[in-house]
Short mmCIF file of C-alpha atoms in Angstrom, two decimals:
data_model
loop_
_atom_site.label_atom_id
_atom_site.label_comp_id
_atom_site.label_asym_id
_atom_site.label_seq_id
_atom_site.Cartn_x
_atom_site.Cartn_y
_atom_site.Cartn_z
CA MET A 1 -21.91 9.33 -16.51
CA THR A 2 -20.49 6.81 -14.02
CA THR A 3 -16.66 7.82 -13.96
CA ASP A 4 -17.61 11.08 -13.84
CA ASP A 5 -19.53 10.75 -10.73
CA PHE A 6 -17.07 8.39 -9.31
CA SER A 7 -14.04 10.85 -9.86
CA ALA A 8 -16.39 13.61 -8.54
CA TYR A 9 -16.84 11.38 -5.42
CA VAL A 10 -12.91 10.73 -5.11
CA VAL A 11 -12.02 14.32 -5.75
CA ALA A 12 -14.55 15.23 -3.18
CA ARG A 13 -14.06 12.41 -0.44
CA GLY A 14 -10.39 10.79 -1.29
CA GLU A 15 -8.45 13.00 1.27
CA SER A 16 -10.91 12.18 3.77
CA LEU A 17 -10.71 8.69 3.25
CA VAL A 18 -6.95 8.34 3.18
CA ARG A 19 -7.20 10.26 6.48
CA PHE A 20 -9.33 7.75 7.92
CA ALA A 21 -7.08 4.81 6.11
CA PHE A 22 -4.12 6.34 7.58
CA VAL A 23 -5.34 6.30 11.32
CA LEU A 24 -6.61 2.63 10.96
CA THR A 25 -3.53 1.47 9.52
CA GLY A 26 -0.67 3.62 10.92
CA ASP A 27 1.11 3.66 8.10
CA GLN A 28 1.27 6.27 4.99
CA ALA A 29 1.85 3.59 2.63
CA ASP A 30 -0.72 1.20 3.93
CA ALA A 31 -3.07 4.31 3.70
CA GLN A 32 -2.58 4.86 0.38
CA ASP A 33 -2.82 1.13 -0.80
CA ILE A 34 -5.92 0.18 1.08
CA VAL A 35 -7.85 3.44 -0.29
CA GLN A 36 -6.34 2.60 -3.83
CA ASP A 37 -7.78 -0.90 -3.64
CA ALA A 38 -11.03 -0.11 -2.19
CA LEU A 39 -11.57 2.42 -4.34
CA SER A 40 -10.35 0.15 -7.70
CA ARG A 41 -13.51 -2.20 -6.37
CA ALA A 42 -15.79 0.30 -5.80
CA LEU A 43 -15.08 1.48 -9.54
CA PRO A 44 -16.90 -1.74 -11.50
CA ARG A 45 -20.01 -1.38 -8.99
CA TRP A 46 -20.15 2.23 -8.67
CA ASP A 47 -23.49 2.40 -10.63
CA ARG A 48 -25.06 0.12 -7.58
CA ILE A 49 -23.25 2.11 -4.39
CA ARG A 50 -23.96 5.66 -5.88
CA ALA A 51 -27.28 4.35 -5.48
CA MET A 52 -27.07 3.59 -1.52
CA GLU A 53 -28.08 5.92 0.91
CA ASP A 54 -24.68 6.14 2.60
CA VAL A 55 -22.49 6.17 -0.46
CA ASP A 56 -19.54 7.23 2.38
CA ALA A 57 -20.49 4.65 4.96
CA TYR A 58 -20.29 2.00 2.39
CA VAL A 59 -16.88 2.92 0.86
CA ARG A 60 -15.42 3.59 4.49
CA ARG A 61 -16.34 -0.40 4.72
CA MET A 62 -14.48 -1.35 1.90
CA VAL A 63 -11.59 0.39 3.44
CA VAL A 64 -11.80 -1.47 6.34
CA ASN A 65 -12.52 -4.82 4.54
CA ALA A 66 -9.43 -4.15 2.12
CA HIS A 67 -7.46 -3.43 5.24
CA VAL A 68 -8.54 -6.44 7.04
CA SER A 69 -7.93 -8.69 4.14
CA TRP A 70 -4.54 -7.56 3.46
CA TRP A 71 -3.71 -8.10 6.89
CA ARG A 72 -4.90 -11.76 6.62
CA ARG A 73 -3.69 -12.19 3.17
CA PHE A 74 0.12 -11.37 4.05
CA ARG A 75 -0.44 -12.42 7.77
CA ARG A 76 1.90 -8.84 8.49
CA LYS A 77 4.28 -9.39 11.32
CA GLU A 78 3.26 -7.02 14.44
CA PHE A 79 5.89 -5.14 15.40
CA SER A 80 6.60 -4.19 18.91
CA VAL A 81 7.16 -0.31 19.29
CA ALA A 82 9.11 1.76 21.44
CA GLU A 83 7.95 1.51 25.05
CA VAL A 84 5.09 4.11 25.98
CA ARG A 85 6.53 6.56 28.78
CA PRO A 86 3.40 8.37 30.29
CA THR A 87 4.43 11.88 30.53
CA ALA A 88 2.94 14.58 32.72
CA SER A 89 1.02 15.81 29.78
CA VAL A 90 -0.17 12.19 28.67
CA ARG A 91 -1.32 11.29 32.43
CA ALA A 92 -3.13 14.37 32.76
CA THR A 93 -7.03 13.76 32.21
CA ASN A 94 -7.73 17.21 32.23
CA PRO A 95 -7.38 18.46 28.32
CA ALA A 96 -6.82 21.87 30.03
CA ASP A 97 -3.49 20.52 31.66
CA THR A 98 -2.64 19.36 28.28
CA VAL A 99 0.01 21.06 27.28
CA VAL A 100 2.53 19.34 24.74
CA ASP A 101 -0.19 18.17 22.16
CA ALA A 102 2.34 16.79 19.92
CA ALA A 103 3.66 14.24 22.56
CA PHE A 104 0.40 12.99 23.70
CA ASP A 105 -0.85 12.49 20.03
CA GLN A 106 2.67 10.44 19.62
CA ALA A 107 2.01 8.94 22.62
CA VAL A 108 -1.31 7.95 21.80
CA TRP A 109 -0.42 6.62 18.17
CA LEU A 110 2.35 4.24 19.45
CA ALA A 111 -0.07 3.13 21.94
CA CYS A 112 -3.04 2.61 19.17
CA ALA A 113 0.04 0.68 17.55
CA ARG A 114 -0.02 -1.88 20.50
CA LEU A 115 -3.44 -2.62 20.01
CA GLY A 116 -4.33 -5.85 18.41
CA ARG A 117 -6.05 -5.17 15.09
CA GLY A 118 -9.81 -5.65 15.95
CA GLN A 119 -9.50 -3.49 18.78
CA ARG A 120 -7.42 -0.88 16.77
CA ILE A 121 -10.37 -0.95 14.24
CA ALA A 122 -12.93 -0.42 16.45
CA VAL A 123 -11.35 2.19 18.44
CA VAL A 124 -10.73 4.27 15.25
CA LEU A 125 -13.82 4.09 13.91
CA ARG A 126 -15.59 4.52 17.44
CA TYR A 127 -13.39 7.93 18.39
CA TYR A 128 -12.20 8.72 14.62
CA GLU A 129 -15.15 8.22 12.83
CA GLY A 130 -17.65 8.86 15.64
CA LEU A 131 -19.83 5.94 14.76
CA SER A 132 -22.04 3.90 17.01
CA PHE A 133 -21.62 0.27 18.05
CA LYS A 134 -24.16 -0.94 15.67
CA GLU A 135 -22.63 0.66 13.25
CA ILE A 136 -18.99 -0.77 14.05
CA GLY A 137 -20.59 -4.24 14.20
CA ASN A 138 -22.20 -3.50 10.76
CA ILE A 139 -18.59 -2.68 9.34
CA MET A 140 -16.75 -5.55 11.11
CA GLY A 141 -19.00 -8.01 10.64
CA CYS A 142 -19.88 -8.81 14.26
CA ALA A 143 -22.33 -8.20 16.77
CA GLU A 144 -23.05 -5.13 18.57
CA ALA A 145 -21.68 -6.37 21.80
CA THR A 146 -18.59 -7.44 20.42
CA ALA A 147 -18.25 -4.38 19.19
CA ARG A 148 -18.67 -2.57 22.26
CA SER A 149 -16.38 -4.90 23.97
CA ARG A 150 -13.70 -4.09 21.52
CA VAL A 151 -13.64 -0.37 21.80
CA PHE A 152 -13.96 -0.72 25.67
CA ARG A 153 -11.05 -3.44 25.66
CA GLY A 154 -9.23 -1.22 23.82
CA LEU A 155 -9.77 1.88 25.47
CA ALA A 156 -8.73 0.31 28.47
CA THR A 157 -5.64 -0.94 26.85
CA LEU A 158 -4.67 2.46 25.68
CA ARG A 159 -5.55 4.00 29.16
CA ASP A 160 -3.07 1.63 30.78
CA LEU A 161 -0.47 2.02 28.05
CA LEU A 162 -0.49 5.83 28.17
CA GLY A 163 -1.01 5.92 32.53
CA ALA A 164 -4.25 7.93 32.21
CA GLU A 165 -6.60 7.47 35.20
CA GLU A 166 -9.53 5.04 35.22
CA ALA A 167 -12.88 6.91 34.09
CA PRO A 168 -15.10 7.57 37.02
CA MET B 1 -17.66 10.89 26.79
CA THR B 2 -14.47 11.11 29.18
CA SER B 3 -11.89 13.37 29.25
CA PHE B 4 -9.57 10.79 28.09
CA GLU B 5 -12.17 9.74 25.29
CA GLU B 6 -12.15 13.62 24.19
CA GLN B 7 -8.34 13.71 24.04
CA LEU B 8 -8.09 10.64 22.42
CA VAL B 9 -10.71 11.77 19.87
CA ARG B 10 -8.35 15.01 19.06
CA ALA B 11 -5.56 13.39 19.19
CA LEU B 12 -6.59 11.17 16.35
CA GLU B 13 -7.92 14.07 14.49
CA ARG B 14 -4.64 15.89 14.81
CA LYS B 15 -2.57 12.80 13.78
CA SER B 16 -4.90 12.32 10.78
CA ALA B 17 -3.54 15.42 9.58
CA GLU B 18 -0.30 13.51 9.07
CA ALA B 19 -1.97 11.34 6.34
CA PRO B 20 0.07 10.89 3.14
CA PRO B 21 -1.68 13.01 0.20
CA THR B 22 -4.01 11.46 -1.51
CA GLY B 23 -2.23 12.02 -5.28
CA GLN B 24 -4.21 10.74 -8.39
CA LEU B 25 -6.60 8.32 -6.63
CA VAL B 26 -8.89 8.28 -9.48
CA GLU B 27 -6.44 7.28 -11.83
CA ALA B 28 -4.58 4.86 -9.63
CA ALA B 29 -7.96 3.00 -8.90
CA ARG B 30 -8.86 2.99 -12.80
CA MET B 31 -5.49 1.29 -13.11
CA ARG B 32 -5.99 -1.01 -10.42
CA HIS B 33 -9.28 -1.88 -11.58
CA ARG B 34 -8.00 -3.00 -15.16
CA ARG B 35 -4.94 -5.08 -13.56
CA ARG B 36 -6.99 -7.17 -11.60
CA ARG B 37 -9.82 -7.60 -14.49
CA ARG B 38 -7.28 -8.77 -16.92
CA ALA B 39 -5.57 -11.23 -14.42
CA LEU B 40 -8.62 -12.45 -14.08
CA LEU B 41 -9.23 -13.04 -17.47
CA CYS B 42 -5.49 -15.01 -17.56
CA SER B 43 -5.98 -16.86 -14.59
CA GLY B 44 -6.72 -19.98 -16.38
CA ALA B 45 -3.78 -19.42 -18.55
CA ALA B 46 -0.50 -21.17 -18.21
CA LEU B 47 2.25 -19.06 -16.67
CA ALA B 48 5.46 -20.24 -17.80
CA ILE B 49 7.47 -18.38 -15.21
CA ALA B 50 10.96 -17.46 -16.16
CA VAL B 51 13.02 -15.95 -13.35
CA VAL B 52 16.52 -15.23 -13.75
CA LEU B 53 18.69 -13.48 -11.44
CA VAL B 54 22.19 -12.76 -11.87
CA PRO B 55 24.32 -10.48 -9.49
CA ALA B 56 25.44 -7.95 -11.22
CA GLY B 57 29.22 -9.48 -9.83
CA VAL B 58 28.39 -12.38 -12.05
CA LEU B 59 27.26 -10.86 -15.12
CA ALA B 60 30.62 -10.58 -16.35
CA ASN B 61 31.14 -14.32 -16.32
CA HIS B 62 28.62 -14.55 -18.80
CA GLY B 63 29.72 -11.93 -21.27
CA LEU B 64 27.36 -9.33 -20.06
CA GLU B 65 27.74 -5.78 -18.69
CA LEU B 66 25.84 -3.17 -17.41
CA GLY B 67 24.81 -0.13 -19.48
CA PRO B 68 26.24 3.06 -18.38
CA SER B 69 23.57 5.09 -16.73
CA GLY B 70 22.62 8.81 -18.05
CA GLY B 71 22.09 7.85 -21.36
CA THR B 72 18.91 6.86 -23.42
CA GLY B 73 18.08 4.38 -25.85
CA PRO B 74 16.22 0.91 -27.06
CA VAL B 75 15.93 -1.60 -24.68
CA ALA B 76 15.04 -5.30 -25.26
CA SER B 77 11.46 -6.08 -26.72
CA SER B 78 11.20 -9.64 -26.13
CA ALA B 79 12.53 -12.36 -24.62
CA THR B 80 13.97 -13.74 -27.42
CA THR B 81 15.96 -10.93 -28.43
CA THR B 82 18.78 -9.48 -27.65
CA THR B 83 19.83 -5.67 -27.75
CA PRO B 84 23.48 -4.70 -27.62
CA SER B 85 22.79 -0.75 -26.89
CA GLY B 86 20.34 -0.98 -24.15
CA SER B 87 20.95 1.64 -21.81
CA HIS B 88 18.59 3.97 -20.17
CA ASP B 89 18.07 7.79 -18.91
CA GLY B 90 17.82 7.26 -15.03
CA PRO B 91 19.98 7.88 -12.38
CA GLY B 92 21.08 5.30 -10.01
CA CYS B 93 20.65 2.08 -11.84
CA ALA B 94 21.58 0.37 -14.70
CA GLU B 95 20.06 -1.51 -17.74
CA LEU B 96 21.51 -4.95 -18.77
CA THR B 97 22.43 -5.50 -21.96
CA GLY B 98 24.09 -8.00 -24.29
CA PRO B 99 22.40 -11.86 -24.15
CA LEU B 100 19.95 -12.72 -21.33
CA PRO B 101 21.90 -14.25 -18.42
CA VAL B 102 21.83 -17.91 -17.77
CA PRO B 103 21.62 -18.78 -13.93
CA ALA B 104 25.18 -19.28 -12.63
CA THR B 105 24.05 -20.46 -9.44
CA PRO B 106 21.39 -22.13 -7.78
CA ALA B 107 18.39 -20.52 -8.66
CA PRO B 108 14.41 -20.85 -9.31
CA PRO B 109 14.24 -23.06 -12.20
CA VAL B 110 14.48 -21.09 -15.22
CA PRO B 111 13.12 -23.25 -18.66
CA ASP B 112 13.81 -19.41 -20.57
CA ALA B 113 15.40 -16.52 -19.23
CA ALA B 114 13.04 -13.94 -20.17
CA ALA B 115 14.22 -11.13 -18.16
CA GLN B 116 14.08 -7.63 -19.78
CA HIS B 117 14.80 -3.66 -18.61
CA LEU B 118 16.77 -5.46 -16.04
CA ALA B 119 17.80 -2.61 -13.31
CA ILE B 120 19.66 -2.38 -10.87
CA ASN B 121 20.04 0.55 -7.97
CA GLU B 122 23.23 2.37 -7.76
CA SER B 123 24.18 0.70 -4.27
CA GLY B 124 23.97 -2.66 -6.01
CA THR B 125 21.63 -4.16 -3.70
CA VAL B 126 18.57 -4.30 -5.61
CA ALA B 127 17.12 -5.55 -9.00
CA ALA B 128 14.20 -5.15 -10.76
CA TRP B 129 13.19 -6.78 -14.01
CA PHE B 130 9.96 -7.50 -16.15
CA ASN B 131 9.36 -11.07 -16.96
CA GLU B 132 7.23 -11.56 -20.29
CA THR B 133 5.17 -14.37 -19.22
CA GLY B 134 2.26 -15.24 -21.43
CA ARG B 135 0.13 -12.29 -21.80
CA LEU B 136 1.46 -10.70 -18.74
CA PRO B 137 4.28 -8.86 -18.21
CA GLU B 138 5.42 -9.50 -14.43
CA LEU B 139 7.39 -7.37 -12.46
CA VAL B 140 9.86 -8.72 -10.00
CA VAL B 141 11.91 -7.12 -7.61
CA PHE B 142 15.32 -8.73 -6.09
CA ASP B 143 17.55 -8.04 -3.00
CA LEU B 144 20.87 -9.08 -4.29
CA THR B 145 22.46 -8.58 -0.94
CA ASN B 146 20.27 -11.31 0.62
CA ASN B 147 19.45 -13.31 -2.31
CA GLU B 148 15.83 -13.05 -1.74
CA GLU B 149 12.85 -11.92 -3.79
CA LEU B 150 11.56 -8.70 -2.59
CA ALA B 151 8.42 -8.58 -4.49
CA ARG B 152 6.48 -9.67 -7.72
CA GLU B 153 3.57 -8.02 -9.32
CA ASP B 154 1.39 -9.27 -12.41
CA LEU B 155 1.16 -5.98 -14.42
CA GLY B 156 -1.90 -5.65 -17.17
CA VAL B 157 -0.97 -6.19 -20.67
CA GLY B 158 -0.26 -2.87 -22.61
CA GLU B 159 0.63 -1.58 -19.10
CA VAL B 160 4.57 -1.27 -19.53
CA ALA B 161 5.46 0.88 -22.29
CA PRO B 162 7.73 -0.82 -24.94
CA GLN B 163 10.58 1.20 -23.52
CA PRO B 164 9.69 1.53 -19.85
CA SER B 165 13.29 3.01 -18.68
CA LEU B 166 12.75 0.86 -15.68
CA ARG B 167 14.78 2.65 -12.87
CA ILE B 168 15.38 2.22 -8.99
CA LEU B 169 15.39 5.03 -6.66
CA GLY B 170 15.77 4.64 -3.12
CA GLN B 171 12.65 2.23 -1.85
CA ALA B 172 11.07 2.69 -5.09
CA LEU B 173 11.04 1.86 -8.68
CA TYR B 174 9.61 3.88 -11.59
CA PHE B 175 8.73 2.64 -15.22
CA ARG B 176 6.81 4.35 -18.09
CA SER B 177 2.89 4.02 -18.24
CA ALA B 178 2.60 2.50 -21.79
CA GLU B 179 -1.07 4.40 -21.78
CA ASP B 180 0.98 7.92 -21.39
CA HIS B 181 4.50 7.99 -21.75
CA ASP B 182 5.24 11.16 -20.13
CA VAL B 183 3.47 9.34 -16.84
CA TRP B 184 5.85 7.39 -14.59
CA VAL B 185 4.25 4.46 -12.75
CA ARG B 186 6.15 4.25 -9.36
CA TYR B 187 6.51 0.87 -7.37
CA ALA B 188 7.45 0.81 -3.58
CA TRP B 189 7.95 -2.30 -1.78
CA HIS B 190 7.45 -3.33 1.57
CA HIS B 191 10.11 -4.68 4.37
CA ASP B 192 8.24 -7.70 3.76
CA GLY B 193 8.16 -7.80 0.34
CA TYR B 194 4.46 -7.04 -0.53
CA PRO B 195 2.06 -4.95 -1.03
CA LEU B 196 3.48 -2.69 -3.65
CA VAL B 197 2.49 0.60 -3.33
CA TYR B 198 0.88 1.99 -6.81
CA THR B 199 1.33 5.33 -7.58
CA ILE B 200 1.25 7.87 -10.74
CA CYS B 201 3.50 10.88 -10.69
CA ASN B 202 4.31 13.16 -13.69
#
């Protein structure tokens, strides 16, 4: 029963988890790895997890933790990426002016890769997952104020890298 | 939310579509869980690690040769036996035949050679093999060009099929699962040697 339930959950939510992990890590292989790692840790305690109010949030937290712990464990080197060159579409702050989405997406991707690990996680949880600062703090194991600070500093860095205008 | 934030949200959503396929997540998670449990059970056991790396070029110095690619046949099944007919059916790599190698150059201490199912990729730059160390088979991937270990991974008891047909293709290696001989387990190693990506393919 437990394994059936676990399988059903993974079938239903697996793709979403991998997409989340991909945005989180910026790397396809890493995304697969941390999702597998998180799920393998969830499996033996699935009875307890499935009884939780928000199973998805818990599993996503496990994915974030897997990402953080792997980074700590193996002390991944951070690689510099190509210079982010703001283009006209990147500079545009009005979505209607953004003609080349793909170019902007790639610029955002490269800019995210230059964020510090904590800032990137915070930004992804805020703008990809749409979580509140309190929820982000819970997942990252920090105070709500710290989560807010990480998001805003990450956002400011992205603005700077992408050459976007300062928010009013 | 500012327009920049809205753009950011849309960009992340669009980029997330480039995420890799989920594959067989349930099976992969189960296998990882089993491996972790086995590793914990065996963590107290003393593992005599026997690492032997002999670049293909020096095999001949020890009377060894690489088996031909494209054939099939049994491979060595224990650390102490030698199998003269070892070969496998995979393209791009070859399996060691003949007596197990003795370190010819300064290398990690090797009390007893225990490398099995040695495979070398087509270009001769990467080797992989299984060590039988205590109860856990251990998978080792080695960069022959730079003479450095790329990855090392404990596998579960019974996880490796008796005839795993180990092969290296590109940046990944494949071997047959012990649980289902028709299932190939795929490992890919990163530039920093870890982690190994663990996927299952049919």
